[in-house]
mmCIF file of C-alpha atoms and ligand atoms in Angstrom:
data_model
loop_
_atom_site.group_PDB
_atom_site.id
_atom_site.type_symbol
_atom_site.label_atom_id
_atom_site.label_comp_id
_atom_site.label_asym_id
_atom_site.label_seq_id
_atom_site.Cartn_x
_atom_site.Cartn_y
_atom_site.Cartn_z
ATOM 1 C CA MET A 1 0.000 0.000 0.000
ATOM 2 C CA PRO A 2 1.540 3.275 -1.040
ATOM 3 C CA ILE A 3 2.282 6.088 1.346
ATOM 4 C CA PHE A 4 2.038 9.544 -0.147
ATOM 5 C CA GLU A 5 3.511 12.694 1.264
ATOM 6 C CA TYR A 6 1.424 15.801 0.912
ATOM 7 C CA ALA A 7 1.769 19.472 1.610
ATOM 8 C CA CYS A 8 -1.443 21.253 2.450
ATOM 9 C CA LYS A 9 -1.934 24.335 0.331
ATOM 10 C CA SER A 10 -4.290 25.838 2.865
ATOM 11 C CA CYS A 11 -2.227 25.728 6.057
ATOM 12 C CA GLY A 12 1.156 24.506 4.869
ATOM 13 C CA ASN A 13 1.023 21.350 6.936
ATOM 14 C CA GLU A 14 3.118 18.511 5.563
ATOM 15 C CA PHE A 15 2.102 14.954 6.303
ATOM 16 C CA GLU A 16 2.294 11.415 5.070
ATOM 17 C CA THR A 17 -0.728 9.281 4.660
ATOM 18 C CA LEU A 18 -1.756 5.938 3.340
ATOM 19 C CA VAL A 19 -3.969 6.387 0.323
ATOM 20 C CA ARG A 20 -6.486 3.768 -0.567
ATOM 21 C CA SER A 21 -7.774 3.803 -4.084
ATOM 22 C CA GLY A 22 -11.010 5.687 -4.336
ATOM 23 C CA SER A 23 -10.512 7.797 -1.228
ATOM 24 C CA ALA A 24 -9.130 11.304 -1.281
ATOM 25 C CA PRO A 25 -6.806 12.298 1.534
ATOM 26 C CA ASP A 26 -7.363 15.419 3.533
ATOM 27 C CA CYS A 27 -5.182 17.541 5.757
ATOM 28 C CA PRO A 28 -5.117 16.210 9.335
ATOM 29 C CA SER A 29 -4.653 19.770 10.551
ATOM 30 C CA CYS A 30 -7.363 21.720 8.738
ATOM 31 C CA SER A 31 -9.240 18.979 6.831
ATOM 32 C CA SER A 32 -8.593 20.718 3.538
ATOM 33 C CA THR A 33 -8.411 18.541 0.461
ATOM 34 C CA ASP A 34 -6.394 21.143 -1.436
ATOM 35 C CA LEU A 35 -3.180 19.199 -1.238
ATOM 36 C CA GLU A 36 0.012 19.020 -3.194
ATOM 37 C CA LYS A 37 1.427 15.552 -3.585
ATOM 38 C CA LYS A 38 5.121 15.684 -2.883
ATOM 39 C CA LEU A 39 6.431 12.173 -3.324
ATOM 40 C CA SER A 40 5.528 8.609 -2.765
ATOM 41 C CA VAL A 41 7.298 5.777 -1.093
ATOM 42 C CA PHE A 42 6.181 2.263 -0.589
ATOM 43 C CA ALA A 43 5.417 1.092 2.892
ATOM 44 C CA THR A 44 6.781 -2.342 2.261
ATOM 45 C CA ALA A 45 9.774 -2.798 0.016
ATOM 46 C CA ALA A 46 9.589 -6.403 -1.057
ATOM 47 C CA PRO A 47 12.719 -8.163 0.135
ATOM 48 C CA ALA A 48 14.394 -9.981 -2.719
ATOM 49 C CA ALA A 49 15.703 -12.611 -0.318
ATOM 50 C CA GLU A 50 12.189 -13.859 0.245
ATOM 51 C CA SER A 51 12.473 -16.041 -2.836
ATOM 52 C CA ALA A 52 15.301 -18.023 -1.269
ATOM 53 C CA PRO A 53 14.125 -21.515 -0.408
ATOM 54 C CA SER A 54 14.094 -22.144 3.312
ATOM 55 C CA ALA A 55 11.577 -24.952 3.481
ATOM 56 C CA ALA A 56 14.258 -27.586 3.984
ATOM 57 C CA GLY A 57 15.155 -26.203 7.396
ATOM 58 C CA ALA A 58 17.758 -27.613 9.703
ATOM 59 C CA CYS A 59 18.643 -31.231 10.151
ATOM 60 C CA GLY A 60 16.173 -32.809 12.519
ATOM 61 C CA THR A 61 18.892 -34.944 14.084
ATOM 62 C CA CYS A 62 21.659 -32.486 14.870
ATOM 63 C CA GLY A 63 20.216 -29.111 13.958
ATOM 64 C CA HIS A 64 22.783 -28.558 11.224
ATOM 65 C CA PRO A 65 21.656 -25.641 9.053
ATOM 66 C CA GLY A 66 22.682 -27.541 5.932
ATOM 67 C CA GLY A 67 19.454 -29.536 6.066
ATOM 68 C CA PRO A 68 18.405 -33.084 6.835
ATOM 69 C CA GLY A 69 21.250 -35.514 6.577
ATOM 70 C CA ALA A 70 23.944 -32.832 6.628
ATOM 71 C CA CYS A 71 25.343 -34.202 9.862
ATOM 72 C CA ALA A 72 26.053 -37.536 8.139
ATOM 73 C CA PHE A 73 28.872 -35.897 6.184
ATOM 74 C CA ASN A 74 30.776 -34.721 9.217
HETATM 75 ZN ZN1 ZN B 101 -4.125 22.029 6.166
#
């Protein structure tokens, strides 16, 4: 969900707000909707490491992080 940063043209207040599609943000200070969008950042930057497989887990016998059976090679 995107976070947008706005500057209120009525009172000069600057704020960030989550914007859902279909709803217009308003100034939390004066409730004006006369806003200038300054920039947008994303609340959650998707971590690229999430695609790394981790389902194997540690060896159930010894806890070796190499996975099941890894301790057999020691
Ligand atoms: Zn305002």
